[in-house]
Coordinates of C-alpha atoms in Angstrom, one line a residue:
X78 CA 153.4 65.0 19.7
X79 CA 153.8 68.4 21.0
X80 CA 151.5 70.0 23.3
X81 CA 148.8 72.3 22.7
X82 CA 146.9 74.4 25.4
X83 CA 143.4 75.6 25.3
X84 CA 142.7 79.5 25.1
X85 CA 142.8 81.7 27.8
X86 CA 141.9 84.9 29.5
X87 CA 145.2 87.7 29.4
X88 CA 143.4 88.6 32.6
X89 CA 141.2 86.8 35.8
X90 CA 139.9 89.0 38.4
X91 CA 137.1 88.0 40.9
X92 CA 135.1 89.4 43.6
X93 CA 131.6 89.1 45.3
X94 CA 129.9 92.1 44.3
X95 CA 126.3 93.4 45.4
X96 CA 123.3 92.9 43.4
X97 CA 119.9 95.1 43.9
X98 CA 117.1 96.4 41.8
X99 CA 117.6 93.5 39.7
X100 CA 120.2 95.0 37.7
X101 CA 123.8 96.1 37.2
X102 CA 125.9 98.3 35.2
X103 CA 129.1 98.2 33.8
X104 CA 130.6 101.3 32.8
X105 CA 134.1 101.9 31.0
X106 CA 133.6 105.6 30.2
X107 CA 132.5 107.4 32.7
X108 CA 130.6 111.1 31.9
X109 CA 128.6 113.9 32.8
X110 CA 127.2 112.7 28.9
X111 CA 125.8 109.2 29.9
X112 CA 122.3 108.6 30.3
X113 CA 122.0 105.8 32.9
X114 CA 118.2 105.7 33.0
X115 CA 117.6 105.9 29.2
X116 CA 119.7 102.7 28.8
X117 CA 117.7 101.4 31.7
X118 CA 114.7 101.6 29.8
X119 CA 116.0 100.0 26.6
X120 CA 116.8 97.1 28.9
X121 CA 113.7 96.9 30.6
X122 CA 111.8 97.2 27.9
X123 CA 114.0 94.9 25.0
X124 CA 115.7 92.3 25.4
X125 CA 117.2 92.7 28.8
X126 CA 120.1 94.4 28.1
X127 CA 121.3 97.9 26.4
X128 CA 124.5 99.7 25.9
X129 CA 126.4 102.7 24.2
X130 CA 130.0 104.3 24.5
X131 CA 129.4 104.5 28.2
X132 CA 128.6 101.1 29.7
X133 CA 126.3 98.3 29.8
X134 CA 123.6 97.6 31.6
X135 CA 122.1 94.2 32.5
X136 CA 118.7 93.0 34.0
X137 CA 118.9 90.0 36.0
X138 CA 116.0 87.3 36.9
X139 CA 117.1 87.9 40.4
X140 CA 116.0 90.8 42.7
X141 CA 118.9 90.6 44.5
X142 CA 122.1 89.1 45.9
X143 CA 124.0 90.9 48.6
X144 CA 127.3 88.4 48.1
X145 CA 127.1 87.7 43.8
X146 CA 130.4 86.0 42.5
X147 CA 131.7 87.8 40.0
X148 CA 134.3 87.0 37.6
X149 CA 135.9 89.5 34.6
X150 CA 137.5 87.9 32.2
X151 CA 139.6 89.9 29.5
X152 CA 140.8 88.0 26.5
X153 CA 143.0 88.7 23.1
X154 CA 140.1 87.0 21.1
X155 CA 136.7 86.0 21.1
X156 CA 136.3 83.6 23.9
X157 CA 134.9 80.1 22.3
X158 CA 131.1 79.8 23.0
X159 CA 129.9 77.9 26.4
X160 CA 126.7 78.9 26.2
X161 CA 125.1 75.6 27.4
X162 CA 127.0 76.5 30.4
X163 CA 124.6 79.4 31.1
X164 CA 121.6 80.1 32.2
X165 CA 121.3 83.6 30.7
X166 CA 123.8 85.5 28.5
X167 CA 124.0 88.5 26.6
X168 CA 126.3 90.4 24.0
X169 CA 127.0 93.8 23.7
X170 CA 130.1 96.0 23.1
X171 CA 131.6 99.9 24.7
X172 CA 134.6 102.0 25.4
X173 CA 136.7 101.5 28.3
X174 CA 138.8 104.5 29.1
X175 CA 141.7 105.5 31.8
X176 CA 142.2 101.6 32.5
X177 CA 138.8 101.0 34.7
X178 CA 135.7 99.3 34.4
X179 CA 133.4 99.6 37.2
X180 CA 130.4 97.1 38.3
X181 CA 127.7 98.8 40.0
X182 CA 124.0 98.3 41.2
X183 CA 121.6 100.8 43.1
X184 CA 121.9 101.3 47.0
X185 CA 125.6 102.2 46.5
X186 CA 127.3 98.7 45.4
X187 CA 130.9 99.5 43.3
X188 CA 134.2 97.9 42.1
X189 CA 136.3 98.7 40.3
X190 CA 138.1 96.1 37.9
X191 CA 141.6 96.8 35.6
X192 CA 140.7 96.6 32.3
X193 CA 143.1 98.3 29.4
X194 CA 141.5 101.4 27.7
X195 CA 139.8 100.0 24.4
X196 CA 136.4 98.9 22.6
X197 CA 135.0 95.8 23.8
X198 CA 133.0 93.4 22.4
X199 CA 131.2 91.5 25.5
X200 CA 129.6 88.4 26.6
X201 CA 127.6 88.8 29.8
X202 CA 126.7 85.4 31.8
X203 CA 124.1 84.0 34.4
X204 CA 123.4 81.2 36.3
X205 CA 122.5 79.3 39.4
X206 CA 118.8 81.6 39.4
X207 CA 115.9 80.0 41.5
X208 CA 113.3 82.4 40.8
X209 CA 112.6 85.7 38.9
X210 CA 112.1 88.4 41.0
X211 CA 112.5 87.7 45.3
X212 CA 115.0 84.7 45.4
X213 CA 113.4 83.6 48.7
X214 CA 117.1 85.0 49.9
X215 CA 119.8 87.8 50.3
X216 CA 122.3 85.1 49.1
X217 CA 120.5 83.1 46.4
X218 CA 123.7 81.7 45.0
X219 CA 123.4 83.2 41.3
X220 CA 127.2 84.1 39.4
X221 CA 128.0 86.2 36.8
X222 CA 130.9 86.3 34.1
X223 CA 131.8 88.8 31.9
X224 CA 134.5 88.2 28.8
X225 CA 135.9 91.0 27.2
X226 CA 137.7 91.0 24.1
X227 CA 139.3 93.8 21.7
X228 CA 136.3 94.9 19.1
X229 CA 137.0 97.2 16.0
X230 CA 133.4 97.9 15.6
X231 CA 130.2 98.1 17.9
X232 CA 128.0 95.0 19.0
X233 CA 124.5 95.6 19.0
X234 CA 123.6 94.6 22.6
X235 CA 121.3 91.6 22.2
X236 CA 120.0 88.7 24.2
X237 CA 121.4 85.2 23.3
X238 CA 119.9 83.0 26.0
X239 CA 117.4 83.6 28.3
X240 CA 116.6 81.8 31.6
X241 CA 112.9 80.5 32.4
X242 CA 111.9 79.2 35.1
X243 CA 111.3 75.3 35.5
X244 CA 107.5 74.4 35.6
X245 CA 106.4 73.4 39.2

């Protein structure tokens, strides 16, 4: 019986990446154009997340996390769904241009990821949150992953799974 192997990402990359304001941006089109705070306020005031051509942006239950694992995953097809896996996720879709997707978060936090010039469909996921808002900690020990695949059309950005806290 021959072998068959499961799907996989065409590209891994990892890093611990700084989370603060309680939110983080990706952005695959950098320009003078984009309207950061605009698309802040969609995700503030929706469903926690809101994107356009530019990036995506992302609220998180968390405050912050000075050391956040971080793990992009690019893909030739839609990724099969794990969301029981996951605390929060999100899907959304934008550009990525000259080759470079960037993470950031206020008070300066960057990096820079490969990632081949395209449209993207996205799914965005949390987990390993303790509270919403202060975590009690600088480190609270929440991850993020982010799967990218090809998309020929956009993705309205949308909530899929939301995290609540457990009763006390």
């Amino acid at each position: 019986m021959p072998y068959v192997s499961a799907p996989a990402p065409r590209r891994v990359e990892e890093k611990a990446v700084r989370l603060d304001y309680g939110q983080f941006c990706l952005c695959g089109n950098p320009s003078p154009d984009a309207d950061y705070m605009s698309l802040l306020e969609q995700a503030i005031n929706g469903p926690g997340v809101a994107a356009d051509d530019h990036g995506v942006i992302v609220i998180s239950p968390h405050q912050n996390n000075v050391e956040m694992p971080f793990r992009l995953e690019v893909w030739d097809d839609r990724p099969l769904d794990d969301h029981e896996d996951w605390e929060e996720v999100f899907e959304a879709s934008f550009l990525v241009v000259d080759e470079g997707l960037r993470y950031f978060s206020p008070t300066d936090a960057v990096a820079n990821f490969e990632v081949p010039s395209g449209r993207y469909a996205a799914r965005i996921s949390g987990r390993g949150f303790v509270n919403r808002g202060w975590p009690g900690s600088i480190t609270p020990g929440d991850r993020w992953r982010i799967q990218l695949w090809p998309s020929a059309g956009d993705i309205p950005a949308r909530r899929l799974k939301e995290w609540h806290h457990p009763a006390t």
